[in-house]
Coordinates of C-alpha atoms and ligand atoms in Angstrom, one line a residue:
M1 CA 33.7 5.8 -18.9
P2 CA 33.3 4.2 -15.4
A3 CA 35.9 5.2 -12.8
S4 CA 38.4 2.4 -12.1
N5 CA 39.7 1.2 -8.8
S6 CA 43.4 1.7 -9.0
K7 CA 44.3 -1.2 -6.7
T8 CA 42.5 -4.0 -8.6
D9 CA 41.9 -2.2 -11.9
Q10 CA 38.3 -3.4 -11.5
P11 CA 35.7 -0.7 -12.5
K12 CA 34.1 1.0 -9.5
A13 CA 30.6 -0.5 -9.1
G14 CA 27.7 1.7 -10.0
V15 CA 24.9 2.8 -7.7
L16 CA 21.2 1.7 -7.9
Y17 CA 19.1 4.8 -7.2
V18 CA 15.5 4.2 -6.1
V19 CA 13.7 7.3 -7.3
A20 CA 10.2 8.4 -6.2
T21 CA 8.1 10.2 -8.8
P22 CA 4.9 12.2 -8.4
I23 CA 1.5 10.5 -7.6
G24 CA -0.5 12.9 -9.8
N25 CA 1.0 16.4 -9.7
L26 CA 4.1 16.8 -11.8
A27 CA 5.1 19.8 -9.8
D28 CA 5.9 17.4 -7.0
M29 CA 8.9 16.0 -8.9
S30 CA 12.0 16.9 -7.0
E31 CA 15.0 18.6 -8.4
R32 CA 17.3 15.8 -7.3
A33 CA 15.0 13.2 -9.0
V34 CA 15.3 15.1 -12.3
Q35 CA 19.1 15.4 -11.9
I36 CA 19.6 11.7 -11.0
L37 CA 17.3 10.4 -13.8
S38 CA 19.1 12.7 -16.3
S39 CA 22.6 11.6 -15.2
V40 CA 22.4 7.8 -14.7
D41 CA 23.3 5.4 -17.5
A42 CA 19.9 3.8 -17.6
V43 CA 16.5 4.0 -15.9
A44 CA 14.6 0.8 -15.1
A45 CA 11.0 1.8 -15.4
E46 CA 7.8 -0.1 -14.7
D47 CA 6.1 1.1 -17.9
T48 CA 8.5 2.9 -20.3
R49 CA 5.6 4.4 -22.3
H50 CA 4.0 5.8 -19.2
S51 CA 7.3 7.3 -18.0
R52 CA 8.0 8.9 -21.3
V53 CA 5.5 11.6 -20.4
L54 CA 7.4 12.4 -17.3
F55 CA 10.7 12.3 -19.2
S56 CA 9.5 14.7 -21.8
Q57 CA 8.1 17.1 -19.2
F58 CA 11.5 17.4 -17.6
G59 CA 13.7 17.0 -20.7
I60 CA 15.2 13.7 -19.5
K61 CA 16.7 11.7 -22.4
T62 CA 18.2 8.7 -20.5
R63 CA 17.7 5.2 -22.0
M64 CA 14.9 3.3 -20.3
I65 CA 14.7 -0.5 -19.6
S66 CA 11.4 -2.1 -18.8
L67 CA 11.2 -3.6 -15.3
N68 CA 7.8 -4.8 -14.2
E69 CA 6.2 -7.5 -12.1
Q70 CA 6.3 -10.0 -14.9
N71 CA 9.9 -9.6 -16.1
E72 CA 11.7 -8.4 -12.9
A73 CA 13.3 -11.7 -12.0
G74 CA 14.6 -12.2 -15.5
K75 CA 16.0 -8.7 -15.8
I76 CA 18.1 -8.9 -12.6
P77 CA 21.3 -10.6 -13.9
A78 CA 21.7 -8.0 -16.7
L79 CA 21.0 -5.1 -14.4
L80 CA 23.5 -6.4 -11.8
S81 CA 26.2 -6.8 -14.4
M82 CA 25.6 -3.2 -15.6
L83 CA 26.0 -2.0 -12.0
G84 CA 29.1 -4.2 -11.6
R85 CA 30.6 -2.6 -14.7
G86 CA 30.3 0.8 -13.0
E87 CA 27.0 1.9 -14.6
D88 CA 24.6 3.8 -12.5
I89 CA 20.9 2.8 -12.7
A90 CA 17.8 4.5 -11.4
L91 CA 14.6 2.6 -10.6
I92 CA 11.2 4.2 -11.0
S93 CA 7.6 3.0 -11.0
D94 CA 4.6 4.5 -12.7
A95 CA 3.9 6.8 -9.7
G96 CA 5.1 7.3 -6.2
T97 CA 7.8 5.3 -4.5
P98 CA 9.0 2.1 -6.2
L99 CA 8.6 -1.1 -4.1
I100 CA 5.5 0.3 -2.3
S101 CA 2.9 -1.9 -3.9
D102 CA 5.1 -1.6 -7.0
P103 CA 7.9 -3.6 -8.6
G104 CA 11.6 -3.3 -7.5
F105 CA 11.8 -5.4 -4.3
Q106 CA 13.6 -8.3 -6.0
L107 CA 16.1 -6.0 -7.7
V108 CA 16.9 -4.1 -4.5
R109 CA 17.3 -7.3 -2.5
A110 CA 19.6 -8.7 -5.2
A111 CA 21.7 -5.5 -5.4
R112 CA 22.1 -5.5 -1.6
E113 CA 23.0 -9.1 -1.5
T114 CA 25.7 -8.5 -4.1
G115 CA 27.1 -5.7 -1.9
L116 CA 26.1 -2.9 -4.3
R117 CA 25.2 0.5 -3.1
V118 CA 21.4 1.3 -3.2
S119 CA 20.5 4.9 -2.6
P120 CA 17.1 6.5 -2.2
V121 CA 15.8 9.6 -3.9
P122 CA 12.7 10.1 -1.8
G123 CA 9.5 11.8 -2.7
A124 CA 5.8 11.1 -3.0
S125 CA 4.0 8.0 -1.8
A126 CA 0.2 7.9 -1.6
M127 CA 0.2 6.0 1.7
I128 CA 2.2 8.8 3.5
A129 CA 0.3 11.5 1.7
A130 CA -3.0 10.0 2.9
L131 CA -1.8 9.4 6.5
S132 CA -0.5 13.0 6.6
V133 CA -4.0 14.4 6.1
A134 CA -6.2 11.7 7.6
G135 CA -6.3 13.0 11.1
L136 CA -6.0 9.5 12.5
P137 CA -3.1 8.5 14.8
T138 CA 0.2 8.3 13.0
D139 CA 2.5 7.4 15.9
R140 CA 2.1 3.7 14.9
F141 CA 0.5 2.4 11.7
V142 CA 0.5 -0.6 9.4
F143 CA 0.5 -0.6 5.6
E144 CA -1.4 -3.5 4.1
G145 CA -1.2 -2.6 0.4
F146 CA -4.1 -3.9 -1.6
L147 CA -6.6 -6.2 -0.1
P148 CA -7.2 -9.5 -2.0
A149 CA -9.5 -9.1 -4.9
R150 CA -11.6 -12.2 -4.1
P151 CA -14.3 -11.5 -1.5
V152 CA -13.6 -14.6 0.7
A153 CA -9.9 -13.8 0.9
R154 CA -10.6 -10.1 1.4
R155 CA -12.8 -10.8 4.4
K156 CA -10.3 -13.1 5.8
A157 CA -7.6 -10.4 5.5
L158 CA -9.9 -7.9 7.1
T159 CA -10.7 -10.3 10.0
R160 CA -7.0 -10.4 10.7
L161 CA -7.1 -6.6 11.1
L162 CA -10.1 -6.7 13.5
T163 CA -8.0 -6.4 16.6
E164 CA -5.2 -4.4 15.1
P165 CA -4.6 -1.5 17.5
R166 CA -2.5 0.6 15.0
T167 CA -3.9 2.8 12.2
V168 CA -4.3 0.7 9.0
V169 CA -3.5 2.1 5.6
L170 CA -4.8 0.3 2.5
Y171 CA -4.7 0.9 -1.3
E172 CA -7.8 0.3 -3.4
S173 CA -8.7 0.5 -7.0
V174 CA -11.7 2.2 -8.4
H175 CA -13.2 -1.2 -9.4
R176 CA -13.3 -2.6 -5.9
I177 CA -13.6 0.4 -3.6
I178 CA -17.3 -0.1 -2.9
D179 CA -17.1 -3.9 -2.4
S180 CA -14.0 -3.3 -0.1
L181 CA -15.7 -0.7 1.9
N182 CA -18.8 -2.9 2.3
D183 CA -16.6 -5.7 3.5
M184 CA -14.8 -3.4 5.9
V185 CA -18.2 -2.5 7.4
R186 CA -19.2 -6.1 7.6
V187 CA -16.0 -7.3 9.3
L188 CA -14.7 -4.2 11.2
G189 CA -18.2 -2.7 12.0
E190 CA -19.9 0.4 10.8
D191 CA -18.7 2.5 13.7
R192 CA -15.0 2.4 13.0
Q193 CA -13.6 5.8 12.1
A194 CA -11.9 5.9 8.7
V195 CA -10.8 8.2 5.9
V196 CA -11.1 7.7 2.1
A197 CA -8.5 9.8 0.3
R198 CA -9.1 10.0 -3.5
E199 CA -7.0 11.5 -6.3
L200 CA -4.4 13.0 -3.9
T201 CA -2.5 16.0 -5.3
K202 CA -4.7 15.9 -8.4
K203 CA -7.5 18.2 -9.6
F204 CA -10.4 16.2 -8.0
E205 CA -8.6 15.5 -4.7
T206 CA -11.1 14.6 -2.0
V207 CA -10.6 13.4 1.5
V208 CA -13.7 12.3 3.4
H209 CA -13.7 11.0 6.9
G210 CA -16.3 9.5 9.2
R211 CA -17.7 6.1 10.3
L212 CA -17.0 3.2 7.9
G213 CA -20.8 2.7 7.5
D214 CA -21.4 6.3 6.5
L215 CA -18.4 6.3 4.1
A216 CA -19.6 3.1 2.4
Q217 CA -23.0 4.6 2.0
K218 CA -21.8 8.0 0.8
L219 CA -19.5 6.5 -1.9
S220 CA -22.2 4.1 -3.1
Q221 CA -24.7 7.0 -3.6
D222 CA -22.3 9.4 -5.2
R223 CA -21.2 7.7 -8.4
A224 CA -19.2 10.8 -9.5
S225 CA -16.9 10.2 -6.5
L226 CA -16.1 6.8 -7.9
K227 CA -13.3 7.7 -10.2
G228 CA -9.6 7.7 -9.7
E229 CA -7.3 6.2 -7.1
F230 CA -8.0 5.6 -3.5
V231 CA -6.3 5.2 -0.1
V232 CA -8.3 4.0 2.8
V233 CA -7.0 4.8 6.3
I234 CA -8.8 3.0 9.2
A235 CA -8.5 3.8 12.9
G236 CA -7.0 0.9 14.9
S237 CA -9.2 -1.2 17.2
A238 CA -9.9 0.7 20.4
A239 CA -10.4 -2.5 22.4
L240 CA -7.4 -3.8 24.2
E241 CA -5.7 -6.7 22.5
E242 CA -5.5 -8.8 25.6
D243 CA -9.3 -8.4 26.4
L244 CA -10.1 -9.4 22.9
A245 CA -7.8 -12.4 22.9
D246 CA -9.5 -13.7 26.1
A247 CA -12.9 -13.0 24.7
R248 CA -12.0 -14.8 21.5
K249 CA -11.1 -17.9 23.4
L250 CA -14.3 -17.8 25.5
L251 CA -16.3 -17.2 22.3
Q252 CA -14.8 -20.2 20.6
A253 CA -15.7 -22.4 23.5
L254 CA -19.3 -21.1 23.6
L255 CA -19.7 -21.5 19.9
E256 CA -19.3 -25.3 20.4
E257 CA -22.6 -25.2 22.3
L258 CA -24.5 -22.1 21.2
P259 CA -25.6 -20.3 18.0
A260 CA -23.5 -17.2 17.1
A261 CA -25.8 -14.5 18.5
Q262 CA -26.3 -16.2 21.9
A263 CA -22.6 -17.1 22.2
A264 CA -21.7 -13.4 21.5
R265 CA -24.2 -12.2 24.1
V266 CA -22.9 -14.5 26.8
A267 CA -19.2 -13.7 26.0
A268 CA -20.0 -10.0 26.0
K269 CA -21.5 -10.2 29.5
M270 CA -18.6 -12.1 30.8
T271 CA -15.8 -10.1 29.3
G272 CA -17.1 -6.6 28.8
V273 CA -16.1 -6.7 25.1
S274 CA -18.9 -5.3 22.9
R275 CA -21.5 -7.8 21.7
K276 CA -21.4 -6.5 18.2
T277 CA -17.6 -7.1 18.0
L278 CA -18.0 -10.6 19.3
Y279 CA -20.9 -11.4 17.0
R280 CA -18.7 -10.3 14.0
M281 CA -15.9 -12.5 15.3
A282 CA -18.4 -15.4 15.4
L283 CA -19.5 -14.7 11.9
A284 CA -15.9 -14.4 10.7
A285 CA -15.2 -17.8 12.3
G286 CA -17.9 -19.2 10.0
R287 CA -20.7 -19.5 12.5
Ligands
LIG301 N1 4.1 3.2 -5.4 C1 2.9 4.0 -5.2 C2 3.1 4.8 -3.9 O1 4.2 5.0 -3.5 O2 2.1 5.3 -3.5 C3 1.7 3.1 -5.2 C4 1.5 2.3 -6.4 S1 0.1 1.3 -6.4 C5 0.3 0.3 -7.8 C6 -1.2 2.4 -6.9 C7 -2.2 2.6 -5.8 O3 -1.7 3.7 -5.0 C8 -3.5 3.1 -6.3 O4 -4.4 2.1 -6.7 C9 -4.1 3.9 -5.1 O5 -4.6 3.0 -4.2 C10 -2.8 4.5 -4.6 N2 -2.6 5.8 -5.1 C11 -1.6 6.2 -6.0 N3 -1.7 7.5 -6.3 C12 -2.8 8.0 -5.6 C13 -3.4 9.3 -5.5 N4 -2.9 10.3 -6.2 N5 -4.4 9.4 -4.7 C14 -4.9 8.3 -4.0 N6 -4.4 7.1 -4.1 C15 -3.3 6.9 -4.9

């Protein structure tokens, strides 16, 4: 029975809890996550069949409602009215923190806009787990989620990261990890330091670091390492952003008159930015 507000006799609105679940190791489930999932009126889950395993492990019997990328918008009115009636709802995804490359953003935004309370029950996220062991700067970083699946769009996205000075964190699926790493080498260069974190917290957890070129080669050769889930962490561009911006302008002007290799050589001499970087910029510009 929802508590009522004595002044208006309206039921007190419920709370939307955003609950993180483990990314592979069930022992990472927090006590509070179990307690909240057991006590709310309903759990909005990305895949109810998948979450049943988690529920049975922890003896959670709460009713589940499916909330995934396809049906999220349509489910919002019903979920908001449940919250409005005073029912508490927990949101979970298949693994890790909801909304982080997972559904839930539209629901959380709608709940906030309605003035409802949204409360986190924090826990695992593959991006933070990978950053915490990568050994690359963590004072500033950017999370880019999944790169586009199509090669042209993927290379374009990587080109935008060429001059990114902060550490970059990316998610990748097993089907595309090799193609993505090869594109990273092609666009960002083989010398950039990076880390490939696979199957974090699981039995076959591996974290390899090195130059992008070496990582791409290593993974292509070792088919056994091509299973599971991946996070790629890439060191930010060491070059100063301003230098690169100036060099880019000069390169663009030179490319009007010269072929890519020659334009890159001249721009490198004039700006001190590496010829390789400029040549890659020229290629990325379609020259
Ligand atoms: N919401 C999740 C989170 O907070 O990390 C991410 C969900 S996203 C759909 C799934 C992707 O996260 C995978 O393709 C992989 O890139 C990454 N991921 C999830 N679990 C992982 C793990 N145990 N080890 C490495 N990467 C993982």
